PDB file of C-alpha atoms in Angstrom:
ATOM      1  CA  MET A  10      13.709   2.496 -15.870  1.00 60.00           C
ATOM      2  CA  SER A  11      10.681   2.502 -18.011  1.00 71.00           C
ATOM      3  CA  VAL A  12       8.876  -0.718 -18.943  1.00 86.00           C
ATOM      4  CA  SER A  13       6.836  -0.829 -22.094  1.00 91.00           C
ATOM      5  CA  LEU A  14       3.610  -2.659 -21.809  1.00 95.00           C
ATOM      6  CA  ASP A  15       1.601  -4.060 -24.644  1.00 95.00           C
ATOM      7  CA  SER A  16      -2.091  -5.119 -24.690  1.00 96.00           C
ATOM      8  CA  LEU A  17      -1.367  -8.659 -23.494  1.00 97.00           C
ATOM      9  CA  ASP A  18       0.805  -7.347 -20.584  1.00 97.00           C
ATOM     10  CA  THR A  19      -1.947  -4.990 -19.455  1.00 96.00           C
ATOM     11  CA  ARG A  20      -4.584  -7.821 -19.716  1.00 97.00           C
ATOM     12  CA  ILE A  21      -2.352 -10.116 -17.720  1.00 97.00           C
ATOM     13  CA  LEU A  22      -1.825  -7.455 -15.021  1.00 97.00           C
ATOM     14  CA  ASP A  23      -5.451  -6.666 -14.864  1.00 96.00           C
ATOM     15  CA  ALA A  24      -6.386 -10.392 -14.433  1.00 97.00           C
ATOM     16  CA  LEU A  25      -3.612 -10.962 -11.822  1.00 97.00           C
ATOM     17  CA  GLN A  26      -4.865  -7.901  -9.832  1.00 96.00           C
ATOM     18  CA  ARG A  27      -8.285  -9.544  -9.684  1.00 94.00           C
ATOM     19  CA  ASP A  28      -7.045 -13.040  -8.835  1.00 95.00           C
ATOM     20  CA  ALA A  29      -3.354 -13.884  -8.560  1.00 95.00           C
ATOM     21  CA  THR A  30      -4.220 -17.494  -7.830  1.00 95.00           C
ATOM     22  CA  GLU A  31      -5.808 -18.240 -11.216  1.00 96.00           C
ATOM     23  CA  PRO A  32      -3.855 -21.152 -12.837  1.00 97.00           C
ATOM     24  CA  ILE A  33      -1.691 -20.083 -15.774  1.00 97.00           C
ATOM     25  CA  ASN A  34      -3.532 -22.603 -18.034  1.00 97.00           C
ATOM     26  CA  ASP A  35      -6.946 -20.884 -17.326  1.00 97.00           C
ATOM     27  CA  LEU A  36      -5.432 -17.458 -17.601  1.00 97.00           C
ATOM     28  CA  ALA A  37      -3.823 -18.208 -20.954  1.00 98.00           C
ATOM     29  CA  GLU A  38      -7.066 -19.690 -22.272  1.00 97.00           C
ATOM     30  CA  ARG A  39      -9.088 -16.690 -21.120  1.00 96.00           C
ATOM     31  CA  LEU A  40      -6.629 -14.256 -22.671  1.00 97.00           C
ATOM     32  CA  ALA A  41      -6.462 -16.254 -25.988  1.00 97.00           C
ATOM     33  CA  SER A  42      -2.738 -16.930 -25.592  1.00 97.00           C
ATOM     34  CA  SER A  43      -0.463 -19.826 -24.944  1.00 97.00           C
ATOM     35  CA  LYS A  44       0.512 -21.007 -21.472  1.00 97.00           C
ATOM     36  CA  SER A  45       4.227 -20.440 -22.165  1.00 97.00           C
ATOM     37  CA  VAL A  46       3.774 -16.963 -23.525  1.00 98.00           C
ATOM     38  CA  VAL A  47       1.699 -15.911 -20.488  1.00 98.00           C
ATOM     39  CA  TRP A  48       4.207 -17.557 -18.106  1.00 98.00           C
ATOM     40  CA  ARG A  49       7.137 -15.752 -19.756  1.00 97.00           C
ATOM     41  CA  ARG A  50       5.273 -12.440 -19.735  1.00 97.00           C
ATOM     42  CA  ILE A  51       4.563 -12.838 -15.987  1.00 97.00           C
ATOM     43  CA  GLN A  52       8.170 -13.671 -15.239  1.00 97.00           C
ATOM     44  CA  ARG A  53       9.320 -10.610 -17.266  1.00 96.00           C
ATOM     45  CA  LEU A  54       6.990  -8.375 -15.332  1.00 97.00           C
ATOM     46  CA  ILE A  55       8.238  -9.843 -12.045  1.00 96.00           C
ATOM     47  CA  ASP A  56      11.913  -9.425 -13.149  1.00 96.00           C
ATOM     48  CA  ALA A  57      11.193  -5.790 -14.146  1.00 96.00           C
ATOM     49  CA  GLY A  58       9.601  -4.961 -10.773  1.00 95.00           C
ATOM     50  CA  VAL A  59       6.171  -4.271 -12.251  1.00 96.00           C
ATOM     51  CA  ILE A  60       4.781  -7.099 -10.113  1.00 97.00           C
ATOM     52  CA  ARG A  61       6.280  -6.429  -6.714  1.00 95.00           C
ATOM     53  CA  GLU A  62       4.582  -9.265  -4.796  1.00 94.00           C
ATOM     54  CA  ARG A  63       1.602 -11.595  -4.822  1.00 92.00           C
ATOM     55  CA  VAL A  64      -0.403 -11.474  -1.630  1.00 92.00           C
ATOM     56  CA  ALA A  65      -3.723 -12.317   0.002  1.00 92.00           C
ATOM     57  CA  ILE A  66      -5.808  -9.252   0.656  1.00 93.00           C
ATOM     58  CA  LEU A  67      -7.510  -9.455   4.027  1.00 94.00           C
ATOM     59  CA  ASP A  68     -10.694  -7.830   5.238  1.00 95.00           C
ATOM     60  CA  PRO A  69      -9.588  -5.788   8.256  1.00 96.00           C
ATOM     61  CA  LYS A  70     -12.984  -6.022  10.008  1.00 95.00           C
ATOM     62  CA  LYS A  71     -12.923  -9.831   9.732  1.00 97.00           C
ATOM     63  CA  VAL A  72      -9.738  -9.933  11.698  1.00 97.00           C
ATOM     64  CA  GLY A  73     -10.805  -7.491  14.339  1.00 97.00           C
ATOM     65  CA  LEU A  74      -9.473  -4.225  12.967  1.00 98.00           C
ATOM     66  CA  GLU A  75     -12.699  -2.106  13.154  1.00 97.00           C
ATOM     67  CA  VAL A  76     -11.182   1.423  13.137  1.00 98.00           C
ATOM     68  CA  LEU A  77      -9.340   3.081  10.216  1.00 98.00           C
ATOM     69  CA  VAL A  78      -7.528   6.339  11.119  1.00 98.00           C
ATOM     70  CA  PHE A  79      -5.782   8.857   8.903  1.00 98.00           C
ATOM     71  CA  ALA A  80      -3.134  10.704  10.887  1.00 98.00           C
ATOM     72  CA  GLN A  81      -1.451  13.861   9.527  1.00 98.00           C
ATOM     73  CA  VAL A  82       1.933  14.359  11.194  1.00 98.00           C
ATOM     74  CA  LYS A  83       3.803  17.596  11.320  1.00 97.00           C
ATOM     75  CA  MET A  84       7.438  17.511  12.354  1.00 96.00           C
ATOM     76  CA  SER A  85       9.110  20.127  14.482  1.00 93.00           C
ATOM     77  CA  ARG A  86      12.249  20.131  12.374  1.00 86.00           C
ATOM     78  CA  HIS A  87      13.336  18.900   9.009  1.00 82.00           C
ATOM     79  CA  GLY A  88      16.982  17.892   9.417  1.00 76.00           C
ATOM     80  CA  ARG A  89      18.533  15.234   7.211  1.00 78.00           C
ATOM     81  CA  ASP A  90      18.142  12.563   9.850  1.00 84.00           C
ATOM     82  CA  VAL A  91      14.733  13.479  11.371  1.00 88.00           C
ATOM     83  CA  LEU A  92      12.438  12.559   8.471  1.00 91.00           C
ATOM     84  CA  PRO A  93      14.110   9.203   7.624  1.00 93.00           C
ATOM     85  CA  LYS A  94      14.175   8.306  11.333  1.00 94.00           C
ATOM     86  CA  PHE A  95      10.463   8.996  11.520  1.00 96.00           C
ATOM     87  CA  VAL A  96       9.788   6.751   8.468  1.00 97.00           C
ATOM     88  CA  GLU A  97      11.935   3.957   9.939  1.00 97.00           C
ATOM     89  CA  ALA A  98      10.096   4.239  13.318  1.00 97.00           C
ATOM     90  CA  VAL A  99       6.597   4.037  11.852  1.00 98.00           C
ATOM     91  CA  ARG A 100       7.697   1.197   9.467  1.00 97.00           C
ATOM     92  CA  HIS A 101       7.950  -1.030  12.596  1.00 97.00           C
ATOM     93  CA  PHE A 102       4.461  -0.367  13.918  1.00 98.00           C
ATOM     94  CA  PRO A 103       2.100  -2.995  12.525  1.00 97.00           C
ATOM     95  CA  GLN A 104      -0.850  -0.597  12.908  1.00 98.00           C
ATOM     96  CA  VAL A 105       0.592   1.666  10.264  1.00 98.00           C
ATOM     97  CA  VAL A 106      -0.317   0.183   6.888  1.00 98.00           C
ATOM     98  CA  GLU A 107       0.675   3.205   4.761  1.00 98.00           C
ATOM     99  CA  CYS A 108       3.017   6.194   5.173  1.00 98.00           C
ATOM    100  CA  HIS A 109       3.163   8.997   2.665  1.00 98.00           C
ATOM    101  CA  SER A 110       5.290  12.175   2.691  1.00 95.00           C
ATOM    102  CA  LEU A 111       3.333  15.247   1.684  1.00 95.00           C
ATOM    103  CA  MET A 112       3.928  18.728   0.293  1.00 93.00           C
ATOM    104  CA  GLY A 113       2.125  21.439   2.237  1.00 93.00           C
ATOM    105  CA  SER A 114       1.380  22.178   5.843  1.00 94.00           C
ATOM    106  CA  VAL A 115       1.952  18.582   7.100  1.00 96.00           C
ATOM    107  CA  ASP A 116       4.846  16.282   6.530  1.00 96.00           C
ATOM    108  CA  PHE A 117       3.330  12.764   6.595  1.00 97.00           C
ATOM    109  CA  LEU A 118      -0.042  11.047   6.148  1.00 98.00           C
ATOM    110  CA  LEU A 119      -0.402   7.747   7.882  1.00 98.00           C
ATOM    111  CA  LYS A 120      -3.136   5.117   7.294  1.00 98.00           C
ATOM    112  CA  ILE A 121      -3.612   3.247  10.526  1.00 98.00           C
ATOM    113  CA  LEU A 122      -5.743   0.202  11.368  1.00 98.00           C
ATOM    114  CA  VAL A 123      -6.675  -0.589  14.941  1.00 98.00           C
ATOM    115  CA  ARG A 124      -9.265  -2.606  16.908  1.00 98.00           C
ATOM    116  CA  ASP A 125     -11.079   0.385  18.371  1.00 98.00           C
ATOM    117  CA  VAL A 126     -10.666   4.014  19.430  1.00 98.00           C
ATOM    118  CA  LYS A 127      -9.173   3.049  22.766  1.00 98.00           C
ATOM    119  CA  ASP A 128      -6.483   0.993  20.912  1.00 98.00           C
ATOM    120  CA  TYR A 129      -5.730   4.072  18.744  1.00 98.00           C
ATOM    121  CA  GLU A 130      -5.525   6.296  21.790  1.00 98.00           C
ATOM    122  CA  SER A 131      -2.984   3.944  23.315  1.00 98.00           C
ATOM    123  CA  PHE A 132      -0.973   3.834  20.140  1.00 98.00           C
ATOM    124  CA  PHE A 133      -1.146   7.591  19.751  1.00 98.00           C
ATOM    125  CA  TRP A 134       0.145   8.358  23.357  1.00 98.00           C
ATOM    126  CA  ASN A 135       2.513   5.533  23.841  1.00 98.00           C
ATOM    127  CA  GLN A 136       4.132   5.165  20.459  1.00 98.00           C
ATOM    128  CA  LEU A 137       3.305   7.657  17.673  1.00 98.00           C
ATOM    129  CA  SER A 138       3.544  10.868  19.681  1.00 97.00           C
ATOM    130  CA  LYS A 139       6.815   9.753  21.269  1.00 97.00           C
ATOM    131  CA  ILE A 140       8.760   9.617  18.042  1.00 96.00           C
ATOM    132  CA  ASP A 141      11.581  12.218  18.114  1.00 93.00           C
ATOM    133  CA  GLY A 142      10.673  15.259  16.075  1.00 94.00           C
ATOM    134  CA  VAL A 143       6.891  14.859  16.007  1.00 96.00           C
ATOM    135  CA  GLN A 144       5.339  18.241  16.709  1.00 96.00           C
ATOM    136  CA  GLU A 145       1.661  17.714  15.943  1.00 97.00           C
ATOM    137  CA  ILE A 146      -0.655  14.933  14.971  1.00 98.00           C
ATOM    138  CA  SER A 147      -4.120  15.467  13.557  1.00 98.00           C
ATOM    139  CA  SER A 148      -6.219  12.324  13.401  1.00 98.00           C
ATOM    140  CA  SER A 149      -9.371  11.615  11.430  1.00 98.00           C
ATOM    141  CA  ILE A 150     -11.377   8.412  11.891  1.00 98.00           C
ATOM    142  CA  SER A 151     -13.099   7.004   8.835  1.00 98.00           C
ATOM    143  CA  MET A 152     -16.803   6.619   9.495  1.00 97.00           C
ATOM    144  CA  THR A 153     -17.595   4.640   6.306  1.00 95.00           C
ATOM    145  CA  GLN A 154     -15.380   3.122   3.719  1.00 94.00           C
ATOM    146  CA  PHE A 155     -17.453   3.070   0.627  1.00 95.00           C
ATOM    147  CA  PHE A 156     -14.850   1.310  -1.481  1.00 93.00           C
ATOM    148  CA  SER A 157     -11.247   0.346  -1.362  1.00 93.00           C
ATOM    149  CA  THR A 158      -9.130  -1.360  -4.016  1.00 92.00           C
ATOM    150  CA  THR A 159      -5.591  -2.421  -4.528  1.00 92.00           C
ATOM    151  CA  ARG A 160      -6.004  -2.500  -8.303  1.00 93.00           C
ATOM    152  CA  ILE A 161      -4.229   0.204 -10.245  1.00 92.00           C
ATOM    153  CA  PRO A 162      -5.202   1.344 -13.732  1.00 92.00           C
ATOM    154  CA  VAL A 163      -2.714  -0.114 -16.264  1.00 90.00           C
ATOM    155  CA  GLN A 164      -2.455   1.093 -19.808  1.00 85.00           C
ATOM    156  CA  THR A 165      -0.355   0.093 -22.695  1.00 81.00           C
ATOM    157  CA  GLY A 166       2.842   2.025 -23.308  1.00 75.00           C
ATOM    158  CA  SER A 167       5.210   2.980 -20.475  1.00 55.00           C
ATOM    159  CA  SER A 168       4.517   1.868 -16.829  1.00 47.00           C
ATOM    160  CA  GLY A 169       6.585   4.705 -15.344  1.00 49.00           C
ATOM    161  CA  LYS A 170      10.182   5.543 -14.467  1.00 47.00           C
ATOM    162  CA  ASP A 171      12.337   4.577 -11.532  1.00 42.00           C
TER     163      ASP A 171
END
């Protein structure tokens, strides 16, 4: 399902990606619109699934997660049940904050946050490598994160298709 976005929608989405706690009154005033129009637009965007959730974004280092690991996982087989079972298994590991399926020589890319390298080593040996069907894991530790954002570029027109 495609959602058509106009200029006000994109300005609302941009503002909410910067601060979802801004009061509707302030947001409407800043966007030169009425409170009721902005509120209805936000509700429409929520109902359409454009806005999935409103969350607080934490600084991993401030909560003790000092190490960011990207793990490339290659599966030994690709049966109908193996890949979904892998996804379901990693979904339950709090260390895994993202899981992507890939085209190419590896099957999955995981973004993993842990306290330290020893914590990752334990996770690697005791959980990740024990998932049925995992053949190979190649891990890369991020030395410096120069920037990170949760904001996505939003343009007027269509927001995509389901």
